[in-house]
Coordinates of C-alpha atoms in Angstrom, one line a residue:
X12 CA 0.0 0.0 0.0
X13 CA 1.0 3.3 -0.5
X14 CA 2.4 5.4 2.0
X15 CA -0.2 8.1 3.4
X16 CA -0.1 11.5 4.1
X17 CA -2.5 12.5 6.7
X18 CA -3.7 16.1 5.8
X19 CA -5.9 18.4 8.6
X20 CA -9.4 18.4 9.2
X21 CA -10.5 21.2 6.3
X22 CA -13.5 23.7 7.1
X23 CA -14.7 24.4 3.7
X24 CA -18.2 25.0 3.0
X25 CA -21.2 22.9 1.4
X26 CA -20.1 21.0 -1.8
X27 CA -22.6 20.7 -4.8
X28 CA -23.2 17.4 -6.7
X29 CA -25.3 16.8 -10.1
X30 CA -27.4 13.5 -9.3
X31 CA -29.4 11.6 -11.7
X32 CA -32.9 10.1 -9.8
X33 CA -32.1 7.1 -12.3
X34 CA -28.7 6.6 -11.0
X35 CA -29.6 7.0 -8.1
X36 CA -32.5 4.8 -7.7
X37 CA -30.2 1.6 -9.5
X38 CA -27.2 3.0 -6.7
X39 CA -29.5 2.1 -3.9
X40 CA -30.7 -1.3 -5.8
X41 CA -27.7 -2.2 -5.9
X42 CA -27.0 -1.7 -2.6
X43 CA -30.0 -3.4 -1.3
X44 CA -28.8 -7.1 -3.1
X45 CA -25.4 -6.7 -1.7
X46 CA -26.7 -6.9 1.6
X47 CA -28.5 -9.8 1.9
X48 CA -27.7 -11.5 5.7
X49 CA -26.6 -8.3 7.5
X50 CA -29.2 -6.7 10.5
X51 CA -31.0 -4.0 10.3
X52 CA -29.0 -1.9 12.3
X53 CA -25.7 -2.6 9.5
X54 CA -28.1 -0.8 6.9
X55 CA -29.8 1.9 9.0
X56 CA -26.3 3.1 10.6
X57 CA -23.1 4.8 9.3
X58 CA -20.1 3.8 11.3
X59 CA -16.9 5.7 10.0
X60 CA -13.6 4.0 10.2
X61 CA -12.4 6.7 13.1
X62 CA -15.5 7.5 15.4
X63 CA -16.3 11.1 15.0
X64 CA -14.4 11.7 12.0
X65 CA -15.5 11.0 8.0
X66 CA -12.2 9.9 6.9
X67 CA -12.1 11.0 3.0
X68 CA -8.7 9.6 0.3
X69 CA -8.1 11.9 -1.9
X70 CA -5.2 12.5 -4.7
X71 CA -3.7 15.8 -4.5
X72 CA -2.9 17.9 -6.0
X73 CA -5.3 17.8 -8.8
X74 CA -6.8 21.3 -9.1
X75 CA -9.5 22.6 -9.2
X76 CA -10.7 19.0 -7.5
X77 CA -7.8 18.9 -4.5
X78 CA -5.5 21.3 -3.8
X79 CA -2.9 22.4 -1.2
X80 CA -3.7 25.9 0.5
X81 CA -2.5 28.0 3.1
X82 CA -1.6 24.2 4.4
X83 CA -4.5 23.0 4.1
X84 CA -6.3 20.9 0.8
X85 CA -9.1 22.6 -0.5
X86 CA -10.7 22.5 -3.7
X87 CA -14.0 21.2 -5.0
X88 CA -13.8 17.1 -4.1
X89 CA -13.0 18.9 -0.5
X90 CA -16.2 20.5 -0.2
X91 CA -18.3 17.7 -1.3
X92 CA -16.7 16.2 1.5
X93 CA -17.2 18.3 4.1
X94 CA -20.8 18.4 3.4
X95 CA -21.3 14.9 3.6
X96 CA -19.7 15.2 7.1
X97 CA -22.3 18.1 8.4
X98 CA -24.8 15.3 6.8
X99 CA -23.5 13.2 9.3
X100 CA -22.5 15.9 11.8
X101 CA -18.7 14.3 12.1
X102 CA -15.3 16.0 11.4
X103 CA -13.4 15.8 7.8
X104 CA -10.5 14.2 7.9
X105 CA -8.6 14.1 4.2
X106 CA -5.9 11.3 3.5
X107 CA -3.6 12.5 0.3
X108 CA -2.7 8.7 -1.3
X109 CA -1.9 7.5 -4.4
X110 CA -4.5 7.6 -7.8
X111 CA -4.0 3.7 -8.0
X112 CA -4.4 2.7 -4.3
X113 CA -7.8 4.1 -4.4
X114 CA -9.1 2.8 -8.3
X115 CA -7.6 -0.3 -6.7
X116 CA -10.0 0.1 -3.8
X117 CA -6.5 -0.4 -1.6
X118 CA -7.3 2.1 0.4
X119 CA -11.0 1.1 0.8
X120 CA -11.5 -2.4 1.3
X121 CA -8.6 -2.1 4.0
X122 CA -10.5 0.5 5.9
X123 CA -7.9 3.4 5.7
X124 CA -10.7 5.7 4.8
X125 CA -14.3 5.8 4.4
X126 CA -15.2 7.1 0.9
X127 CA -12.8 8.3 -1.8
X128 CA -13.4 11.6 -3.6
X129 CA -10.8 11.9 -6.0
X130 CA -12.0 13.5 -8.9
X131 CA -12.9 9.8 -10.3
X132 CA -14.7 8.2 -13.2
X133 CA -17.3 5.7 -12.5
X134 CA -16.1 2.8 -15.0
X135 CA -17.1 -1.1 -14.9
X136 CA -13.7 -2.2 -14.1
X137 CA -13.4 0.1 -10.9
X138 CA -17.3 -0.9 -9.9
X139 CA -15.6 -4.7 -9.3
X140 CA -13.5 -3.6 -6.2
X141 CA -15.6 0.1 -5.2
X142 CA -19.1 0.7 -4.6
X143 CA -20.2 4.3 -6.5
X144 CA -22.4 6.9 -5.2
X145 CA -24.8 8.8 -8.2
X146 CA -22.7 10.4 -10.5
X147 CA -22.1 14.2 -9.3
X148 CA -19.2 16.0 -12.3
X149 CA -19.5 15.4 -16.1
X150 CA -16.3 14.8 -17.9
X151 CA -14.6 15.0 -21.0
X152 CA -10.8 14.5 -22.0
X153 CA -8.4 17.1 -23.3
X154 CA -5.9 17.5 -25.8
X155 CA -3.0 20.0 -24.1
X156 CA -0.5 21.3 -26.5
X157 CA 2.4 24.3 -26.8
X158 CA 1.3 26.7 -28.6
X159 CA 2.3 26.7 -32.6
X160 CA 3.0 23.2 -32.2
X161 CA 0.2 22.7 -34.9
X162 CA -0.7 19.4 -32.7
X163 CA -4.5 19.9 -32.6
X164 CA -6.1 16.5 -33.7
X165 CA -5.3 12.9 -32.4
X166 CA -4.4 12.0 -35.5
X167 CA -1.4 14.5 -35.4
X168 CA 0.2 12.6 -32.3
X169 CA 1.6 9.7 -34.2
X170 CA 5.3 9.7 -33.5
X171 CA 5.0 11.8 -30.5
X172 CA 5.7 11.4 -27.0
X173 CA 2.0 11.6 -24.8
X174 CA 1.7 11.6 -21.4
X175 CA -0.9 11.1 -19.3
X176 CA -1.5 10.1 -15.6
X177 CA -1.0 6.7 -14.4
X178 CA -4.3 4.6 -13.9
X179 CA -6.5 7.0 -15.1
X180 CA -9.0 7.5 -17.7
X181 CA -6.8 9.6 -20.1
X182 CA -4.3 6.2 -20.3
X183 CA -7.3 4.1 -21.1
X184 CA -8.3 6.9 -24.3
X185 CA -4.5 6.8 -25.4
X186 CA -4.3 3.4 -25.3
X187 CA -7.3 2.7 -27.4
X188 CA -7.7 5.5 -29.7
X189 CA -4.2 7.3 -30.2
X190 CA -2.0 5.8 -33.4
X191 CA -0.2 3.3 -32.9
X192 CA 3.2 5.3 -33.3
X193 CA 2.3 7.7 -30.5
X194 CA 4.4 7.6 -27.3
X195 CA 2.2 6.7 -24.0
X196 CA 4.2 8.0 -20.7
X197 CA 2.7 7.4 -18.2
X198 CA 3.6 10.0 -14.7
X199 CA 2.1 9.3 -11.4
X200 CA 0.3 12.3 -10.8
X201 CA -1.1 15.3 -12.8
X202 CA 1.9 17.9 -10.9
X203 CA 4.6 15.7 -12.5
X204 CA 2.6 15.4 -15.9
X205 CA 2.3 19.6 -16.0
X206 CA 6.0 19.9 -15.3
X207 CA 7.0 17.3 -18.0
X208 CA 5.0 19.0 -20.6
X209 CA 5.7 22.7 -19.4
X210 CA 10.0 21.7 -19.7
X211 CA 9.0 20.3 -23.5
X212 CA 9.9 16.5 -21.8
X213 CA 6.7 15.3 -23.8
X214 CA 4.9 17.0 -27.2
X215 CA 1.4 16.8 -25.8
X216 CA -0.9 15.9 -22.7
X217 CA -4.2 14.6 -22.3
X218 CA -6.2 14.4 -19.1
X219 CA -9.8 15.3 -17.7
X220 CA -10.7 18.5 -19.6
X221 CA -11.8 19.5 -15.8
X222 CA -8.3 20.3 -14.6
X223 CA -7.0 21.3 -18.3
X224 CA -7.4 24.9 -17.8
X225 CA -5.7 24.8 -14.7
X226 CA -2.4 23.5 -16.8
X227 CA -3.1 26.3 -19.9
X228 CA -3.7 29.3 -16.9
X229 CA -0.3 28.5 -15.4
X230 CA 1.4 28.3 -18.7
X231 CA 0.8 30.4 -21.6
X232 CA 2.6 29.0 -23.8
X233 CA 0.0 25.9 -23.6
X234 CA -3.2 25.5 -25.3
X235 CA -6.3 23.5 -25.1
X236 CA -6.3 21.9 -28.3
X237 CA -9.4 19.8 -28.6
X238 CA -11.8 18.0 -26.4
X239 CA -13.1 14.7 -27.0
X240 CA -16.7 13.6 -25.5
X241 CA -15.8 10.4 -24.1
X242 CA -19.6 10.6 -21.2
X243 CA -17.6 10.4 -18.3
X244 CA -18.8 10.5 -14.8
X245 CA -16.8 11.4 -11.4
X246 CA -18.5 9.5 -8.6
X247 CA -17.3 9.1 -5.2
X248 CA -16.3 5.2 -3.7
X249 CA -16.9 3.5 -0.7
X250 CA -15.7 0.3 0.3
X251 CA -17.7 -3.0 -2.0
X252 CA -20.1 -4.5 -0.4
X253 CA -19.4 -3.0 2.5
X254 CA -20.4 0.4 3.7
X255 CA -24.7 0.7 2.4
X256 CA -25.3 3.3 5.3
X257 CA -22.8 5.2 4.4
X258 CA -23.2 5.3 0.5
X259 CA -27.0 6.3 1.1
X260 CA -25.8 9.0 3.4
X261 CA -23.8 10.4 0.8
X262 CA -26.7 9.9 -2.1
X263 CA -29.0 11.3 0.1
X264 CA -26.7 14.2 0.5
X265 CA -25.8 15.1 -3.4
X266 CA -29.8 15.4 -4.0
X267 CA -30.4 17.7 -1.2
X268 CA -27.1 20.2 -2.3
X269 CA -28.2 19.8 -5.8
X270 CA -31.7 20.8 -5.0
X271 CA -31.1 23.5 -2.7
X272 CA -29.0 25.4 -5.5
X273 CA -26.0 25.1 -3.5
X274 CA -24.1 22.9 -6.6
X275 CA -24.5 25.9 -9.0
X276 CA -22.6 28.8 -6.3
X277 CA -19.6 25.9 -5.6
X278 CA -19.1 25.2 -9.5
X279 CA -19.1 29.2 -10.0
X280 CA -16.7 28.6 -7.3
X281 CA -14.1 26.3 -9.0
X282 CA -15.2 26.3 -12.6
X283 CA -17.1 29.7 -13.1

């Protein structure tokens, strides 16, 4: 497992989440066949992993998402945390760890946290180890490029040297759309894939079009070249099979932010 870095408790205010009543009502289905033979009490009650504490995993930084700030991580994952703990009137505790022990479900299934919020893509694969809350972030991935580089379609990256971040859904696009010529490099995290790029170590980057900007805004000699609609979905993990309450609790929670308007002032936020 990877080692963790254990961040303090962050006072941010209410996160917003865009829910789906569909996904949300198969979410709960779900659920409910997982738990055949546990008591009544084992679905009714949320026990976090530390008592008075929601302990979140996170991978920072990934900004807007998770960020480092006067000390402290911030950023929009953050918030959606921190409202799920008012929901359940706890503390936030947020664990920085590795991208991979979390898809994994590492970090999970061996009760080092309660729920990941990592800026994460609901996918099949991941569903076999995590159990996913409603969908709350749309997606897309990006194309990031210097500027005059005259890289601006996928097609234009055979030969090149691509990177993109370890165990994420960027690798997956690469590795089944890009030409067969072009150069995958994996990095372990978005910070090492921006400085790669940004010292011309790599011709191009693609990632989640979410945290794109935040790579051309620190760099002007980047551009956002194209975006390509791959339906993506961030959803935040809890252990599988294992933590019902607690994945209610935080279903429960996205509908009631998203209904009360408060998803539309934390995206202005972050993304406005």
């Amino acid at each position: 497992m990877s080692r963790l870095i254990r961040r303090p408790s962050s006072s941010v205010r209410a996160a917003a989440a865009a829910l789906s009543s569909v996904a949300l009502m198969a979410t709960l289905s779900a659920c409910g066949g997982a738990a055949s033979g546990k008591t009544a009490d084992s679905l009714s009650e949320v026990s976090p992993v530390f008592k008075g504490a929601l302990t979140v995993c996170t991978d920072s930084p990934y900004a807007p998402f998770v960020y480092e700030e006067k000390g402290k991580l911030t950023g929009f994952d953050v918030d959606l945390g921190q409202a799920v703990a008012d929901a359940l009137e706890v503390e936030l505790d947020v664990l920085d760890v590795d991208f991979d022990s979390i898809t994994s479900g590492d970090s999970l299934n061996t009760d080092v946290c309660d729920v990941a919020i990592a800026a994460m893509t609901i996918t099949g694969e991941r569903a076999r180890v995590l159990d996913f809350s409603s969908p709350y972030f749309d997606a897309k991935q990006a194309l990031v490029t210097p500027r005059g580089s005259g890289l601006d379609q996928l097609s234009e990256l055979a030969g090149k040297r691509v990177g993109v971040q370890k165990d994420t859904t960027g690798e997956t696009y690469m590795s089944d759309y890009a030409p067969a010529s072009t150069q995958v490099t994996p990095y372990p995290d978005a910070e090492g894939l921006q400085a790669a790029l940004a010292a011309g170590e790599i011709d191009a980057a693609v990632l989640d079009n979410t945290v794109s900007g935040e790579f051309v805004g620190s760099n002007p000699q980047l551009k956002l070249a194209r975006e390509f609609d791959t339906g993506e979905q961030y959803g935040m993990a809890v252990k599988k099979d294992g933590n019902i309450p607690l994945l209610r609790k935080i279903n429960s929670t996205l509908a009631k932010i998203r209904a009360d308007g408060t998803y539309d002032k934390i995206y202005d936020k972050y993304f406005g």
